[in-house]
Short mmCIF file of C-alpha atoms in Angstrom, two decimals:
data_model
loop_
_atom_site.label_atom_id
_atom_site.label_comp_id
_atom_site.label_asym_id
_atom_site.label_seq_id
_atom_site.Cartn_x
_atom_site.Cartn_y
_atom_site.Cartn_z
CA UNK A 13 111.51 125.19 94.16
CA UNK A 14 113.38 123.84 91.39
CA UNK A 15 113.42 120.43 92.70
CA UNK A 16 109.82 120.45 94.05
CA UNK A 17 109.12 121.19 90.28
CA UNK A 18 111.04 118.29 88.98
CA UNK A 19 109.08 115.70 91.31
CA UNK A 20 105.39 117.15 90.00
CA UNK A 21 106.76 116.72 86.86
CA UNK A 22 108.03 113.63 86.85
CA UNK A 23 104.93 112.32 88.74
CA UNK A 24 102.64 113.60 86.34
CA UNK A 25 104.37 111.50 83.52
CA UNK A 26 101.81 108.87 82.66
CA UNK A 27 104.82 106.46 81.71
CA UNK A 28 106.40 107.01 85.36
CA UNK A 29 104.21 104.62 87.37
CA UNK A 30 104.75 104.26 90.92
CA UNK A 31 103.31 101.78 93.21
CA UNK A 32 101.56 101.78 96.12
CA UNK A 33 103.38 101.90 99.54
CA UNK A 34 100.56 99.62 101.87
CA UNK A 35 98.19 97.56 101.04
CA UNK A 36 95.03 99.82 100.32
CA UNK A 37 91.61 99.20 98.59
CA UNK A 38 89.79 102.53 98.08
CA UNK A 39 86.60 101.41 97.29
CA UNK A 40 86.49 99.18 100.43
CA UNK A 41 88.59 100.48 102.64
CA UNK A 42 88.62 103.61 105.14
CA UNK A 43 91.37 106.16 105.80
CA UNK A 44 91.00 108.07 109.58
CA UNK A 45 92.32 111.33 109.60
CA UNK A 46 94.25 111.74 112.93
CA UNK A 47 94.62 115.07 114.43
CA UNK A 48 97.50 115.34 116.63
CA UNK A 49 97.50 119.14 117.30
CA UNK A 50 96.41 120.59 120.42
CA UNK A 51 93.05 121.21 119.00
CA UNK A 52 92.60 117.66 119.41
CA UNK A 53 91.29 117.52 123.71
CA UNK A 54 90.52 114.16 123.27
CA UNK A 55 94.59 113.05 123.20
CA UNK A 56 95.36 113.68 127.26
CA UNK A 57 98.33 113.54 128.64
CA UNK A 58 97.53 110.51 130.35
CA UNK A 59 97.14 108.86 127.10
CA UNK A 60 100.47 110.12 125.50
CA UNK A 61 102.29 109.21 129.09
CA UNK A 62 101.61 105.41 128.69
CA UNK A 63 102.27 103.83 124.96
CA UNK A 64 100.07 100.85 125.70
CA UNK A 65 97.48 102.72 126.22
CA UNK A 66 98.02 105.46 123.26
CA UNK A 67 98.03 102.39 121.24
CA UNK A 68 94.70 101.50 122.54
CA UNK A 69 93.46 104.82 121.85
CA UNK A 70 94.62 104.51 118.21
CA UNK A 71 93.09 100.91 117.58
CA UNK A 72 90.29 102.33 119.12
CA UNK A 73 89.87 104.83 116.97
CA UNK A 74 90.55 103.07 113.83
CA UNK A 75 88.08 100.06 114.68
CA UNK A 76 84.68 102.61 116.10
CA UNK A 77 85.50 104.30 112.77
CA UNK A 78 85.77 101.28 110.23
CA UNK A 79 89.07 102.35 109.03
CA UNK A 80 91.92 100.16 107.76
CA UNK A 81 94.46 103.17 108.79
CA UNK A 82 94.84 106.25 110.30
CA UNK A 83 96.47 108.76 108.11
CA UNK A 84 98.00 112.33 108.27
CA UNK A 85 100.77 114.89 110.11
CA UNK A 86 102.59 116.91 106.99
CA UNK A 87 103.37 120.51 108.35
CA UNK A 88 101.09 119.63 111.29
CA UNK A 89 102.42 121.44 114.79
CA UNK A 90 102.19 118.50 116.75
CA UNK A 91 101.42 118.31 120.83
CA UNK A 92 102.34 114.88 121.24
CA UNK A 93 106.27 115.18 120.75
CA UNK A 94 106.05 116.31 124.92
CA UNK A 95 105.96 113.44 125.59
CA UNK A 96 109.44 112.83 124.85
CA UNK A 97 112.63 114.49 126.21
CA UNK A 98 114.44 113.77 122.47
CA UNK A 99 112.19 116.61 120.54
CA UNK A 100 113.29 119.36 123.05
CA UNK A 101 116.48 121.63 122.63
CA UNK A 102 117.29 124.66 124.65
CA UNK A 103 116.49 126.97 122.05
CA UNK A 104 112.96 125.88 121.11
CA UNK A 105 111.41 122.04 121.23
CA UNK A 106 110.76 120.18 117.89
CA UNK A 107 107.04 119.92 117.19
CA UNK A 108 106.37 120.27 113.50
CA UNK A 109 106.19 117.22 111.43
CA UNK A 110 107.93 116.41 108.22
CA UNK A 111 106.32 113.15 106.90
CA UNK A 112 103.11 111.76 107.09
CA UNK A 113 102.03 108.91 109.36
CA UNK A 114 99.62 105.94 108.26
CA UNK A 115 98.88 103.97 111.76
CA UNK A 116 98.05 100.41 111.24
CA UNK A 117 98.64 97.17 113.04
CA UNK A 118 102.08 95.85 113.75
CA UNK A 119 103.69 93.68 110.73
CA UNK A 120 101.59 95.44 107.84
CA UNK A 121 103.72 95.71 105.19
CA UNK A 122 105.41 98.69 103.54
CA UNK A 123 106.20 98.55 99.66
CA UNK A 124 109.01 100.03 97.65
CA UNK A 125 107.21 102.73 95.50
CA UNK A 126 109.50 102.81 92.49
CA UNK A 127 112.74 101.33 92.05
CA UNK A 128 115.79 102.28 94.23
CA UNK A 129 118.53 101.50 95.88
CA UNK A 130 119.49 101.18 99.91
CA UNK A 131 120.75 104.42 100.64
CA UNK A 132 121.52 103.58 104.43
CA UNK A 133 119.60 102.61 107.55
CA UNK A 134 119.96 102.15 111.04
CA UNK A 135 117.96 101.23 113.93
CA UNK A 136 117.32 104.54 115.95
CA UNK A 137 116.61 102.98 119.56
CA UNK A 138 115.64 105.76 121.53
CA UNK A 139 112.10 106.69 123.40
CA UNK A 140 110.37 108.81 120.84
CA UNK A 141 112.30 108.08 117.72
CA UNK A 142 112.51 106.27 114.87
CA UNK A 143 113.39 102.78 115.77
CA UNK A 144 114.17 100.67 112.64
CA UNK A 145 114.58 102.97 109.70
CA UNK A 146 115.48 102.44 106.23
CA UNK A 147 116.31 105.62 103.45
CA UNK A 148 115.81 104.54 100.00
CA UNK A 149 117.75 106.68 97.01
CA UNK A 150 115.35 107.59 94.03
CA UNK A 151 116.87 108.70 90.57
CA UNK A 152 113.58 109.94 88.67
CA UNK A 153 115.00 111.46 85.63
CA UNK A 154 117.55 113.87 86.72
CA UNK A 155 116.09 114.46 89.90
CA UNK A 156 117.03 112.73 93.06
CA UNK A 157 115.33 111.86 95.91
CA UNK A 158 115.81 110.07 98.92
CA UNK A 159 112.57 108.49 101.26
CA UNK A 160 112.88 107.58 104.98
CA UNK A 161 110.80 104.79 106.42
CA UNK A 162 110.68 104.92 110.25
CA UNK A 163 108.82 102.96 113.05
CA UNK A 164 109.70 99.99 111.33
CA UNK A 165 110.40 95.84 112.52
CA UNK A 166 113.90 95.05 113.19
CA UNK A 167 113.80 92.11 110.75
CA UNK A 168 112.96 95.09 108.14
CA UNK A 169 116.73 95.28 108.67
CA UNK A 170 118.05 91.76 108.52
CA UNK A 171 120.21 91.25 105.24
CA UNK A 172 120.16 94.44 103.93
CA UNK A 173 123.51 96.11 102.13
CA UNK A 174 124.05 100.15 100.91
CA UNK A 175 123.65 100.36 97.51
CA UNK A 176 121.22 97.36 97.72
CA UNK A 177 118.65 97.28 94.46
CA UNK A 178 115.39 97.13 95.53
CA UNK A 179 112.28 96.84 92.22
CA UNK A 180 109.67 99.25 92.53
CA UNK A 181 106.36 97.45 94.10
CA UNK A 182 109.05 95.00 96.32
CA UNK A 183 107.53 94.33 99.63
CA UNK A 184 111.06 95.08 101.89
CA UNK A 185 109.58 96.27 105.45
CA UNK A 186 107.06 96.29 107.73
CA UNK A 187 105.50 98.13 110.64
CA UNK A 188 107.32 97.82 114.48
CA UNK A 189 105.88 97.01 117.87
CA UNK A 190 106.71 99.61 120.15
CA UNK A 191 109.97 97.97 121.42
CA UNK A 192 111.17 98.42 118.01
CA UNK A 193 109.69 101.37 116.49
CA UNK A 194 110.88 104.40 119.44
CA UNK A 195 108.05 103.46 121.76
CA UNK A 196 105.29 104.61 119.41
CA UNK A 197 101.85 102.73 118.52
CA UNK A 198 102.66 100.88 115.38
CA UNK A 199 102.76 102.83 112.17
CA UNK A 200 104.53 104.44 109.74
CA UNK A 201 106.68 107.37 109.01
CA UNK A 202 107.13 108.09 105.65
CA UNK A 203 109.14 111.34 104.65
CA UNK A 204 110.38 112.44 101.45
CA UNK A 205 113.67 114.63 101.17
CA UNK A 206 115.73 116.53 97.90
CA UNK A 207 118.84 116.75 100.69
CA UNK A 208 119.96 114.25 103.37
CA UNK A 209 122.77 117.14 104.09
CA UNK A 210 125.67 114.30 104.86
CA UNK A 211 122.77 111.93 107.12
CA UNK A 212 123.03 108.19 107.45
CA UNK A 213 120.02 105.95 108.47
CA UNK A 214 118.26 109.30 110.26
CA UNK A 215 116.91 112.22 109.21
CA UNK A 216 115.43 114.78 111.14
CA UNK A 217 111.18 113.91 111.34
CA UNK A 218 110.10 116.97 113.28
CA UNK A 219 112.07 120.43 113.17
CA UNK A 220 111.46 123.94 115.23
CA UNK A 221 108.53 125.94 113.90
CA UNK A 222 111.10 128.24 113.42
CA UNK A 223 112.73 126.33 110.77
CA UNK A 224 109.67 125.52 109.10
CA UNK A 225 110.45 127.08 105.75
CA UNK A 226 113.68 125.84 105.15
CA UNK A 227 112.70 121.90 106.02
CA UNK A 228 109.74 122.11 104.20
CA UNK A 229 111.14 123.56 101.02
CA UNK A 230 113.39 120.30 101.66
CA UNK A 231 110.67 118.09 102.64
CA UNK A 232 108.17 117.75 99.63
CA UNK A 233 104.47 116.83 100.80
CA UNK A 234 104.70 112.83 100.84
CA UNK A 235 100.95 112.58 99.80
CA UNK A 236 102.48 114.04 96.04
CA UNK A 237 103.48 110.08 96.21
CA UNK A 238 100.98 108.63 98.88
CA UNK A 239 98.29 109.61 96.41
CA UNK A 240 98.66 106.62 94.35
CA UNK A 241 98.03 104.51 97.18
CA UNK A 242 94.73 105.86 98.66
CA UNK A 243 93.52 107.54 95.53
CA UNK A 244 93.38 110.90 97.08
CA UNK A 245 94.47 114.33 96.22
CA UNK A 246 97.58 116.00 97.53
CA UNK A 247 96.94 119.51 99.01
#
């Protein structure tokens, strides 16, 4: 809890100012809130089978709603990880999510919210995973804190170096096709973390509802940052 008190600190700071991570207009512009559970009927298998067509389903969505993004999945228990074999284990499949998602068109850009440097990255090429993905090292006062970016273009990769210094408010990255990005319709996963226990370039994105306390107390709520983009409160 320490650390999680640390970050609201920091981030309450007036002279800490953080920038947003996409593009985002809130007096014009639309957030969709995706559901992803299995309370959602509307998602069928069929849909989740064929990525072309879940990434109709999303643009769909978006566009009959007016909305520049779709937005949401923090501590959500997720259905749609079945329809990959890399979220099972023996033990218990992976279904809760760690980050939060914004779904937008391929090649929308993704900002650096405060300075940092490249902690490591990696392109994660397997169905259902991350694809391109890039973890940035924060040092906010005496706290640190790491961000992955997943689902990301390859060229989001070209010509970058660990330790790399990238300015707060930098456009560096951008949103993947599915080729790139694990199969997935285009969007972003954006995670925050206190503890990247020895990681490089990965981190884990969904864990065992079993394990739900101990990633979560590791895994701060994203929208504590994501606010600042869409004007909205974290809950």
């Amino acid at each position: 809890m320490e650390s999680l008190e640390k970050l609201e600190g920091w981030l309450s700071n007036p002279e800490n100012q953080i920038s947003s991570v996409v593009d985002f207009d809130p007096s014009a512009d639309r957030l969709y809130p995706f559901d992803f559970t299995a309370a959602n009927l509307e998602l069928t298998g069929r849909i989740l089978a064929d990525t072309s067509v879940f990434s109709l389903w999303v643009t769909k969505k978006l566009g009959d709603t007016h909305s520049r993004y779709g937005i949401g999945g923090y501590n959500e228990h997720r259905t749609i990880y079945s329809r990959s074999i890399h979220f099972d284990t023996l033990e218990e499949p992976r279904r809760l999510h760690l980050g939060v998602d914004i779904w937008g068109p391929a090649g929308t850009s993704v900002y650096n919210f405060f300075d940092a440097q490249v902690h490591s990255f990696k392109n994660n090429d397997h169905f259902g995973d991350y694809g391109a993905t890039i973890i940035l090292k924060y040092q906010l006062g005496d706290l640190t804190l790491y961000a992955l970016y997943g689902h990301l273009s390859l060229k989001s990769l070209d010509g970058l170096e660990e330790g790399q210094f990238i300015a707060g408010g930098t456009l560096f990255a951008s949103f993947g096709i599915p080729e790139e990005n694990g199969n997935w319709p285009p969007h972003l996963h954006f995670q925050l973390m206190f503890d990247l226990q020895g990681k490089e370039g990965d981190y884990p994105g969904v864990c065992q509802f079993s394990n739900k306390a101990v990633y979560l107390a590791n895994c701060p709520d994203p929208n504590l940052i994501l606010k600042h983009t869409f004007k909205i409160s974290a809950e």
